[in-house]
Short mmCIF file of N, CA and C in Angstrom, two decimals:
data_model
loop_
_atom_site.label_atom_id
_atom_site.label_comp_id
_atom_site.label_asym_id
_atom_site.label_seq_id
_atom_site.Cartn_x
_atom_site.Cartn_y
_atom_site.Cartn_z
N SER A 24 14.97 25.35 -9.33
CA SER A 24 13.76 26.10 -8.73
C SER A 24 13.21 25.40 -7.69
N GLN A 25 12.37 25.93 -6.82
CA GLN A 25 11.92 25.34 -5.78
C GLN A 25 10.91 24.03 -6.04
N SER A 26 10.21 24.17 -7.15
CA SER A 26 9.27 23.00 -7.46
C SER A 26 10.24 21.80 -7.98
N THR A 27 11.24 21.98 -8.64
CA THR A 27 12.10 20.89 -9.07
C THR A 27 12.93 20.33 -7.92
N THR A 28 13.31 21.23 -6.79
CA THR A 28 13.96 20.68 -5.72
C THR A 28 13.00 19.77 -4.97
N SER A 29 11.78 20.33 -4.75
CA SER A 29 10.90 19.46 -3.89
C SER A 29 10.56 18.26 -4.64
N SER A 30 10.50 18.31 -6.04
CA SER A 30 10.00 17.13 -6.72
C SER A 30 11.11 16.07 -6.61
N ILE A 31 12.33 16.55 -6.77
CA ILE A 31 13.49 15.58 -6.77
C ILE A 31 13.61 14.87 -5.26
N TYR A 32 13.38 15.80 -4.27
CA TYR A 32 13.32 15.31 -2.92
C TYR A 32 12.26 14.45 -2.70
N SER A 33 11.09 14.60 -3.28
CA SER A 33 9.89 13.58 -3.11
C SER A 33 10.24 12.27 -3.87
N VAL A 34 11.10 12.23 -4.89
CA VAL A 34 11.40 11.02 -5.42
C VAL A 34 12.64 10.39 -4.68
N SER A 35 13.61 11.22 -4.19
CA SER A 35 14.69 10.72 -3.71
C SER A 35 14.63 9.95 -2.28
N LEU A 36 13.67 10.54 -1.41
CA LEU A 36 13.54 9.98 -0.15
C LEU A 36 12.75 8.67 -0.17
N PRO A 37 11.66 8.65 -1.02
CA PRO A 37 11.10 7.24 -1.24
C PRO A 37 12.19 6.32 -1.81
N HIS A 38 13.05 6.86 -2.71
CA HIS A 38 14.11 5.88 -3.20
C HIS A 38 14.98 5.33 -2.11
N MET A 39 15.35 6.20 -1.12
CA MET A 39 16.24 5.71 -0.17
C MET A 39 15.52 4.75 0.77
N LEU A 40 14.14 4.87 0.90
CA LEU A 40 13.50 3.92 1.72
C LEU A 40 13.26 2.58 0.85
N GLU A 41 13.21 2.76 -0.53
CA GLU A 41 13.24 1.68 -1.33
C GLU A 41 14.42 0.82 -1.26
N ILE A 42 15.57 1.44 -1.22
CA ILE A 42 16.91 0.71 -1.18
C ILE A 42 16.95 0.26 0.19
N TRP A 43 16.52 0.85 1.35
CA TRP A 43 16.49 0.16 2.63
C TRP A 43 15.92 -1.18 2.62
N ILE A 44 14.56 -1.12 2.03
CA ILE A 44 13.80 -2.22 2.04
C ILE A 44 14.41 -3.33 1.15
N LEU A 45 14.87 -2.96 0.09
CA LEU A 45 15.52 -3.83 -0.81
C LEU A 45 16.78 -4.58 -0.14
N LEU A 46 17.54 -3.77 0.60
CA LEU A 46 18.48 -4.44 1.30
C LEU A 46 18.19 -5.56 2.13
N LEU A 47 17.01 -5.45 2.67
CA LEU A 47 16.37 -6.53 3.50
C LEU A 47 15.95 -7.68 2.43
N LEU A 48 15.70 -7.43 1.23
CA LEU A 48 15.37 -8.49 0.42
C LEU A 48 16.59 -8.98 -0.44
N TYR A 49 17.59 -8.32 -0.47
CA TYR A 49 18.78 -8.64 -1.26
C TYR A 49 18.57 -8.65 -2.69
N THR A 50 17.77 -7.66 -3.33
CA THR A 50 17.61 -7.62 -4.53
C THR A 50 17.87 -6.21 -5.22
N THR A 51 18.72 -5.50 -4.70
CA THR A 51 19.05 -4.28 -5.24
C THR A 51 19.62 -4.30 -6.69
N GLN A 52 20.24 -5.33 -7.16
CA GLN A 52 20.80 -5.30 -8.46
C GLN A 52 19.45 -5.34 -9.66
N MET A 53 18.49 -6.11 -9.22
CA MET A 53 17.39 -6.23 -10.23
C MET A 53 16.66 -4.99 -10.25
N ASP A 54 16.47 -4.34 -9.11
CA ASP A 54 15.87 -3.05 -9.10
C ASP A 54 16.65 -2.03 -9.82
N SER A 55 18.05 -1.98 -9.66
CA SER A 55 18.91 -0.99 -10.46
C SER A 55 18.76 -1.20 -11.87
N ILE A 56 18.75 -2.48 -12.40
CA ILE A 56 18.73 -2.69 -13.96
C ILE A 56 17.38 -2.34 -14.51
N ILE A 57 16.23 -2.63 -13.79
CA ILE A 57 15.01 -2.36 -14.25
C ILE A 57 14.73 -0.84 -14.30
N SER A 58 15.06 -0.31 -13.21
CA SER A 58 14.71 1.39 -12.96
C SER A 58 15.60 2.14 -13.92
N SER A 59 16.81 1.63 -14.18
CA SER A 59 17.66 2.47 -15.23
C SER A 59 17.11 2.27 -16.75
N GLN A 60 16.47 1.09 -17.05
CA GLN A 60 15.93 0.83 -18.41
C GLN A 60 14.71 1.63 -18.45
N THR A 61 13.78 1.47 -17.38
CA THR A 61 12.55 2.42 -17.48
C THR A 61 12.88 3.70 -17.49
N LEU A 62 13.84 4.27 -16.72
CA LEU A 62 14.06 5.76 -16.66
C LEU A 62 14.51 6.11 -18.16
N SER A 63 15.33 5.41 -18.72
CA SER A 63 15.77 5.58 -20.04
C SER A 63 14.67 5.70 -21.12
N LEU A 64 13.77 4.80 -21.08
CA LEU A 64 12.64 4.63 -22.01
C LEU A 64 11.77 5.79 -21.67
N ALA A 65 11.51 6.21 -20.50
CA ALA A 65 10.48 7.23 -20.20
C ALA A 65 11.11 8.63 -20.72
N VAL A 66 12.39 8.86 -20.39
CA VAL A 66 13.03 10.15 -20.62
C VAL A 66 13.04 10.39 -22.11
N LEU A 67 13.33 9.25 -22.94
CA LEU A 67 13.55 9.21 -24.27
C LEU A 67 11.97 9.35 -24.98
N GLY A 68 10.83 9.33 -24.16
CA GLY A 68 9.55 9.50 -24.76
C GLY A 68 9.09 8.27 -25.26
N LEU A 69 9.55 7.19 -25.09
CA LEU A 69 9.19 5.79 -25.53
C LEU A 69 8.06 5.26 -24.74
N VAL A 70 8.03 5.62 -23.28
CA VAL A 70 7.02 5.19 -22.37
C VAL A 70 6.60 6.36 -21.60
N ASP A 71 5.30 6.60 -21.54
CA ASP A 71 4.72 7.76 -20.92
C ASP A 71 3.53 7.50 -19.96
N VAL A 72 3.91 7.47 -18.70
CA VAL A 72 2.69 7.30 -17.71
C VAL A 72 2.68 8.58 -16.92
N PRO A 73 1.19 9.17 -16.80
CA PRO A 73 1.16 10.45 -16.06
C PRO A 73 1.66 10.26 -14.51
N SER A 74 2.09 11.27 -14.04
CA SER A 74 2.58 11.25 -12.66
C SER A 74 1.57 11.05 -11.60
N ARG A 75 0.27 11.38 -11.96
CA ARG A 75 -0.71 11.09 -11.01
C ARG A 75 -1.05 9.58 -10.81
N ILE A 76 -0.50 8.77 -11.59
CA ILE A 76 -0.59 7.38 -11.58
C ILE A 76 0.69 6.78 -11.05
N VAL A 77 1.86 7.41 -11.41
CA VAL A 77 3.14 6.77 -10.94
C VAL A 77 3.38 7.16 -9.44
N GLU A 78 3.06 8.34 -9.11
CA GLU A 78 3.42 8.76 -7.66
C GLU A 78 2.66 7.86 -6.80
N PRO A 79 1.40 7.61 -6.75
CA PRO A 79 0.69 6.84 -5.77
C PRO A 79 1.36 5.30 -5.94
N LEU A 80 1.60 4.93 -7.20
CA LEU A 80 2.19 3.55 -7.27
C LEU A 80 3.62 3.46 -6.64
N ILE A 81 4.33 4.33 -6.80
CA ILE A 81 5.61 4.39 -5.98
C ILE A 81 5.34 4.21 -4.35
N ALA A 82 4.44 4.99 -3.79
CA ALA A 82 4.12 4.78 -2.47
C ALA A 82 3.47 3.55 -2.21
N ALA A 83 2.57 3.01 -3.19
CA ALA A 83 1.97 1.74 -2.75
C ALA A 83 2.98 0.44 -3.01
N SER A 84 4.09 0.67 -3.72
CA SER A 84 5.12 -0.21 -3.91
C SER A 84 5.87 -0.41 -2.58
N ILE A 85 6.13 0.69 -2.09
CA ILE A 85 6.75 0.82 -0.67
C ILE A 85 6.08 0.17 0.49
N VAL A 86 4.70 0.34 0.53
CA VAL A 86 3.91 -0.42 1.24
C VAL A 86 3.94 -1.97 1.08
N TRP A 87 3.71 -2.37 -0.19
CA TRP A 87 3.68 -3.64 -0.58
C TRP A 87 4.88 -4.53 0.01
N VAL A 88 6.03 -3.93 -0.33
CA VAL A 88 7.26 -4.63 -0.14
C VAL A 88 7.62 -4.55 1.48
N GLY A 89 7.24 -3.46 2.20
CA GLY A 89 7.29 -3.48 3.66
C GLY A 89 6.49 -4.54 4.22
N LEU A 90 5.27 -4.58 3.85
CA LEU A 90 4.34 -5.55 4.40
C LEU A 90 4.70 -7.07 4.07
N GLU A 91 5.16 -7.06 2.82
CA GLU A 91 5.54 -8.72 2.43
C GLU A 91 6.66 -9.12 3.24
N ASN A 92 7.62 -8.16 3.55
CA ASN A 92 8.70 -8.45 4.24
C ASN A 92 8.40 -8.91 5.80
N VAL A 93 7.21 -8.31 6.31
CA VAL A 93 6.92 -8.83 7.46
C VAL A 93 5.96 -10.04 7.59
N LEU A 94 5.10 -10.02 6.49
CA LEU A 94 4.09 -11.14 6.60
C LEU A 94 4.64 -12.39 5.91
N ALA A 95 5.62 -12.39 5.04
CA ALA A 95 6.25 -13.40 4.28
C ALA A 95 7.68 -13.41 4.31
N PRO A 96 8.26 -13.17 5.33
CA PRO A 96 9.82 -12.99 5.25
C PRO A 96 10.49 -14.17 4.46
N GLY A 97 9.88 -15.31 4.43
CA GLY A 97 10.66 -16.45 3.79
C GLY A 97 10.53 -16.60 2.41
N GLY A 98 9.57 -15.68 1.77
CA GLY A 98 9.23 -15.84 0.35
C GLY A 98 10.27 -15.31 -0.62
N LEU A 99 11.42 -15.75 -0.66
CA LEU A 99 12.60 -15.35 -1.31
C LEU A 99 12.39 -15.73 -2.80
N GLY A 100 11.64 -16.71 -3.11
CA GLY A 100 11.62 -17.26 -4.49
C GLY A 100 10.98 -16.16 -5.48
N ARG A 101 10.10 -15.26 -5.08
CA ARG A 101 9.62 -14.34 -6.04
C ARG A 101 10.09 -12.93 -5.74
N ARG A 102 11.02 -12.65 -4.96
CA ARG A 102 11.66 -11.48 -4.64
C ARG A 102 12.24 -10.60 -5.77
N TRP A 103 12.82 -11.47 -6.72
CA TRP A 103 13.46 -10.85 -7.86
C TRP A 103 12.35 -10.20 -8.73
N LEU A 104 11.11 -10.77 -8.83
CA LEU A 104 10.00 -10.24 -9.57
C LEU A 104 9.44 -8.98 -8.88
N VAL A 105 9.39 -8.95 -7.45
CA VAL A 105 8.99 -7.81 -6.77
C VAL A 105 9.89 -6.73 -6.95
N ALA A 106 11.24 -6.99 -6.94
CA ALA A 106 12.24 -5.94 -7.22
C ALA A 106 12.16 -5.32 -8.54
N ALA A 107 11.91 -6.22 -9.55
CA ALA A 107 11.79 -5.72 -10.99
C ALA A 107 10.68 -4.82 -11.11
N LEU A 108 9.50 -5.22 -10.46
CA LEU A 108 8.23 -4.33 -10.54
C LEU A 108 8.52 -3.03 -9.80
N PHE A 109 9.30 -3.18 -8.71
CA PHE A 109 9.71 -2.12 -7.90
C PHE A 109 10.45 -1.01 -8.79
N GLY A 110 11.61 -1.60 -9.63
CA GLY A 110 12.27 -0.77 -10.43
C GLY A 110 11.55 -0.03 -11.53
N LEU A 111 10.65 -0.91 -12.10
CA LEU A 111 9.76 -0.39 -13.04
C LEU A 111 9.18 0.98 -12.79
N VAL A 112 8.47 0.87 -11.56
CA VAL A 112 7.60 1.97 -11.09
C VAL A 112 8.61 3.21 -10.58
N HIS A 113 9.65 2.78 -9.93
CA HIS A 113 10.52 4.03 -9.48
C HIS A 113 11.39 4.53 -10.62
N GLY A 114 11.63 3.90 -11.77
CA GLY A 114 12.26 4.42 -13.00
C GLY A 114 11.38 5.52 -13.54
N LEU A 115 9.96 5.15 -13.52
CA LEU A 115 9.12 6.18 -14.24
C LEU A 115 9.13 7.44 -13.23
N GLY A 116 9.12 7.32 -11.91
CA GLY A 116 9.18 8.48 -11.14
C GLY A 116 10.45 9.30 -11.26
N PHE A 117 11.68 8.65 -11.34
CA PHE A 117 12.88 9.38 -11.77
C PHE A 117 12.74 10.10 -13.03
N ALA A 118 12.03 9.53 -13.99
CA ALA A 118 11.85 10.12 -15.37
C ALA A 118 11.05 11.31 -15.26
N SER A 119 10.09 11.52 -14.40
CA SER A 119 9.21 12.55 -14.24
C SER A 119 10.00 13.72 -13.61
N ALA A 120 10.89 13.29 -12.45
CA ALA A 120 11.63 14.21 -11.93
C ALA A 120 12.71 14.95 -12.95
N LEU A 121 13.29 14.00 -13.74
CA LEU A 121 14.40 14.54 -14.77
C LEU A 121 13.72 15.27 -15.88
N GLY A 122 12.47 14.79 -16.18
CA GLY A 122 11.76 15.59 -17.17
C GLY A 122 11.25 17.05 -16.81
N GLU A 123 11.30 17.26 -15.57
CA GLU A 123 10.76 18.59 -15.06
C GLU A 123 11.91 19.58 -15.27
N LEU A 124 13.13 19.11 -15.43
CA LEU A 124 14.22 20.14 -15.80
C LEU A 124 14.20 20.70 -17.07
N GLY A 125 13.32 20.37 -18.00
CA GLY A 125 13.02 20.87 -19.19
C GLY A 125 14.23 21.05 -20.08
N LEU A 126 15.16 20.03 -20.17
CA LEU A 126 16.25 20.02 -20.94
C LEU A 126 16.13 20.08 -22.39
N ALA A 127 16.96 20.52 -23.19
CA ALA A 127 17.04 20.43 -24.50
C ALA A 127 17.30 19.13 -25.07
N PRO A 128 16.78 18.65 -26.14
CA PRO A 128 17.15 17.34 -26.61
C PRO A 128 18.60 16.88 -26.86
N ASP A 129 19.31 17.90 -27.09
CA ASP A 129 20.81 17.50 -27.28
C ASP A 129 21.57 17.32 -25.99
N ALA A 130 20.95 17.83 -24.90
CA ALA A 130 21.45 17.58 -23.60
C ALA A 130 20.80 16.45 -22.87
N LEU A 131 19.84 16.07 -23.38
CA LEU A 131 18.95 14.96 -22.62
C LEU A 131 19.81 13.64 -22.31
N VAL A 132 20.41 13.20 -23.51
CA VAL A 132 21.20 11.80 -23.21
C VAL A 132 22.24 11.95 -22.15
N ARG A 133 23.12 13.21 -22.29
CA ARG A 133 24.04 13.34 -21.36
C ARG A 133 23.44 13.42 -19.98
N ALA A 134 22.35 14.05 -19.82
CA ALA A 134 21.76 14.34 -18.42
C ALA A 134 21.28 12.94 -17.93
N LEU A 135 20.59 12.11 -18.89
CA LEU A 135 20.18 10.76 -18.55
C LEU A 135 21.24 9.93 -18.02
N VAL A 136 22.48 9.78 -18.70
CA VAL A 136 23.41 9.08 -18.19
C VAL A 136 24.05 9.61 -16.97
N GLY A 137 24.22 11.00 -16.80
CA GLY A 137 24.63 11.51 -15.52
C GLY A 137 23.60 11.26 -14.29
N PHE A 138 22.34 11.16 -14.69
CA PHE A 138 21.35 11.06 -13.54
C PHE A 138 21.46 9.58 -13.19
N ASN A 139 21.49 8.70 -14.15
CA ASN A 139 21.59 7.30 -13.87
C ASN A 139 23.00 6.92 -12.97
N ILE A 140 24.05 7.49 -13.39
CA ILE A 140 25.23 7.36 -12.59
C ILE A 140 25.21 7.88 -11.25
N GLY A 141 24.53 8.96 -11.13
CA GLY A 141 24.46 9.72 -9.88
C GLY A 141 23.55 8.78 -8.96
N VAL A 142 22.32 8.26 -9.46
CA VAL A 142 21.38 7.35 -8.70
C VAL A 142 22.17 6.17 -8.06
N GLU A 143 22.84 5.57 -9.19
CA GLU A 143 23.45 4.25 -8.87
C GLU A 143 24.72 4.53 -7.75
N LEU A 144 25.48 5.51 -7.88
CA LEU A 144 26.44 5.91 -6.97
C LEU A 144 25.84 6.16 -5.60
N GLY A 145 24.74 7.07 -5.45
CA GLY A 145 23.99 7.38 -4.22
C GLY A 145 23.54 5.84 -3.58
N GLN A 146 23.06 5.13 -4.46
CA GLN A 146 22.58 3.90 -3.85
C GLN A 146 23.65 2.98 -3.42
N LEU A 147 24.88 2.90 -4.04
CA LEU A 147 26.03 2.19 -3.60
C LEU A 147 26.52 2.83 -2.14
N ALA A 148 26.50 4.08 -2.17
CA ALA A 148 27.11 4.77 -0.92
C ALA A 148 26.10 4.37 0.30
N PHE A 149 24.64 4.55 -0.01
CA PHE A 149 23.74 4.10 0.93
C PHE A 149 23.90 2.76 1.25
N VAL A 150 24.11 1.74 0.50
CA VAL A 150 24.17 0.31 0.84
C VAL A 150 25.42 0.21 1.69
N ALA A 151 26.61 0.86 1.32
CA ALA A 151 27.89 0.71 1.96
C ALA A 151 27.80 1.19 3.42
N VAL A 152 26.93 2.18 3.56
CA VAL A 152 26.84 2.98 5.01
C VAL A 152 25.83 1.88 5.79
N VAL A 153 24.61 1.51 5.28
CA VAL A 153 23.61 0.97 6.00
C VAL A 153 23.78 -0.64 6.31
N LEU A 154 24.21 -1.18 5.24
CA LEU A 154 24.37 -2.70 5.37
C LEU A 154 25.11 -3.32 6.54
N PRO A 155 26.34 -2.79 6.62
CA PRO A 155 27.13 -3.21 7.74
C PRO A 155 26.46 -3.17 9.23
N PRO A 156 25.93 -2.04 9.73
CA PRO A 156 25.45 -1.90 10.94
C PRO A 156 24.00 -2.88 10.92
N LEU A 157 23.22 -2.80 9.79
CA LEU A 157 22.05 -3.60 9.78
C LEU A 157 22.38 -5.02 9.88
N ALA A 158 23.24 -5.54 9.16
CA ALA A 158 23.72 -7.09 9.35
C ALA A 158 24.07 -7.28 10.73
N TRP A 159 24.93 -6.38 11.39
CA TRP A 159 25.42 -6.56 12.77
C TRP A 159 24.18 -6.58 13.80
N ALA A 160 23.35 -5.71 13.62
CA ALA A 160 22.22 -5.56 14.53
C ALA A 160 21.30 -6.50 14.32
N SER A 161 21.09 -7.16 13.21
CA SER A 161 20.19 -8.18 12.81
C SER A 161 20.43 -9.56 13.31
N ARG A 162 21.64 -9.81 13.83
CA ARG A 162 22.00 -11.12 14.27
C ARG A 162 21.13 -11.68 15.47
N PRO A 163 20.79 -12.89 15.51
CA PRO A 163 20.07 -13.52 16.55
C PRO A 163 20.32 -12.97 17.95
N GLU A 164 21.51 -12.94 18.26
CA GLU A 164 21.98 -12.56 19.60
C GLU A 164 21.74 -11.05 19.99
N ARG A 165 21.60 -10.14 18.87
CA ARG A 165 21.46 -8.77 19.13
C ARG A 165 20.01 -8.37 18.97
N LEU A 166 19.47 -7.82 17.75
CA LEU A 166 18.25 -7.44 17.43
C LEU A 166 17.60 -8.31 16.38
N PRO A 167 17.25 -9.49 16.54
CA PRO A 167 16.67 -10.29 15.64
C PRO A 167 15.41 -9.79 14.87
N GLY A 168 14.61 -9.00 15.58
CA GLY A 168 13.59 -8.43 14.85
C GLY A 168 13.53 -7.24 14.20
N LEU A 169 14.87 -6.64 14.31
CA LEU A 169 15.02 -5.43 13.63
C LEU A 169 14.58 -5.33 12.09
N PRO A 170 14.93 -6.13 11.20
CA PRO A 170 14.44 -6.06 9.88
C PRO A 170 12.85 -5.97 9.79
N ARG A 171 12.15 -6.76 10.60
CA ARG A 171 10.72 -6.71 10.53
C ARG A 171 10.10 -5.40 11.11
N ILE A 172 10.82 -4.80 12.12
CA ILE A 172 10.33 -3.52 12.76
C ILE A 172 10.72 -2.51 11.59
N LEU A 173 11.93 -2.54 11.04
CA LEU A 173 12.10 -1.53 10.06
C LEU A 173 11.30 -1.51 8.73
N SER A 174 10.78 -2.83 8.47
CA SER A 174 9.92 -2.88 7.32
C SER A 174 8.63 -2.31 7.75
N LEU A 175 8.05 -2.45 8.94
CA LEU A 175 6.92 -1.86 9.38
C LEU A 175 6.87 -0.38 9.29
N VAL A 176 8.00 0.10 9.68
CA VAL A 176 8.22 1.72 9.72
C VAL A 176 8.18 2.10 8.35
N VAL A 177 8.99 1.37 7.30
CA VAL A 177 8.94 1.74 5.94
C VAL A 177 7.57 1.62 5.32
N ALA A 178 6.75 0.65 5.70
CA ALA A 178 5.44 0.52 5.22
C ALA A 178 4.50 1.55 5.65
N CYS A 179 4.69 2.01 6.92
CA CYS A 179 3.89 3.12 7.33
C CYS A 179 4.10 4.37 6.62
N PHE A 180 5.49 4.66 6.44
CA PHE A 180 5.88 5.97 5.73
C PHE A 180 5.23 5.95 4.21
N GLY A 181 5.40 4.64 3.65
CA GLY A 181 4.78 4.42 2.26
C GLY A 181 3.19 4.66 2.33
N ALA A 182 2.50 4.26 3.31
CA ALA A 182 1.11 4.55 3.51
C ALA A 182 0.86 6.03 3.61
N VAL A 183 1.56 6.73 4.35
CA VAL A 183 1.34 8.18 4.45
C VAL A 183 1.47 8.91 3.11
N TRP A 184 2.53 8.42 2.49
CA TRP A 184 3.05 8.96 1.16
C TRP A 184 1.82 8.70 0.20
N PHE A 185 1.29 7.55 0.28
CA PHE A 185 0.12 6.89 -0.67
C PHE A 185 -1.02 7.97 -0.48
N VAL A 186 -1.42 8.13 0.88
CA VAL A 186 -2.54 8.98 1.07
C VAL A 186 -2.21 10.31 0.57
N GLU A 187 -1.19 10.97 0.89
CA GLU A 187 -0.75 12.13 0.38
C GLU A 187 -0.62 12.37 -0.96
N ARG A 188 -0.29 11.42 -1.83
CA ARG A 188 -0.24 11.51 -3.28
C ARG A 188 -1.64 11.20 -4.09
N ILE A 189 -2.52 10.53 -3.28
CA ILE A 189 -3.71 10.40 -3.77
C ILE A 189 -4.48 11.73 -3.65
N ILE A 190 -4.34 12.38 -2.42
CA ILE A 190 -4.97 13.58 -2.28
C ILE A 190 -4.56 14.69 -3.24
N VAL A 191 -3.19 14.71 -3.58
CA VAL A 191 -2.65 15.73 -4.34
C VAL A 191 -2.95 15.44 -5.73
N ALA A 192 -3.02 14.10 -6.14
CA ALA A 192 -3.31 13.91 -7.57
C ALA A 192 -4.82 14.24 -7.86
#
């Protein structure tokens, strides 16, 4: 349906930006582990956070990480914690998108596993395509400021989404 498609799109585009920014932070593994666990807990009904809270938090987390990467680029010591919190919030967002499909309980586990595998494969493909040119372009003799510029762009997109999600909620 149209609402399901737009809902999955509204979750997947921020997720791609999340992966972009996490590439810059080198913490995609922590994000993957936590978002998969949170997604599972939420879809199985063990955790329930309303989307009017989750959606703005997703956008705010994109702004946070983008700005942190610009303002504190050397702060690698706590990046694992930021990635874990990122995964927590984004896993809840994926759960609401999957929940909108209205699957029968017997199909839920299969859909959850398939959704998780699909998200992880998509993330791996994105990393495989984006990381090599980003690493090449970010070298000091080429475009050393590129990660900071891209972080600002991502933070701006997150800010726009935050405002949209606050207004819609």
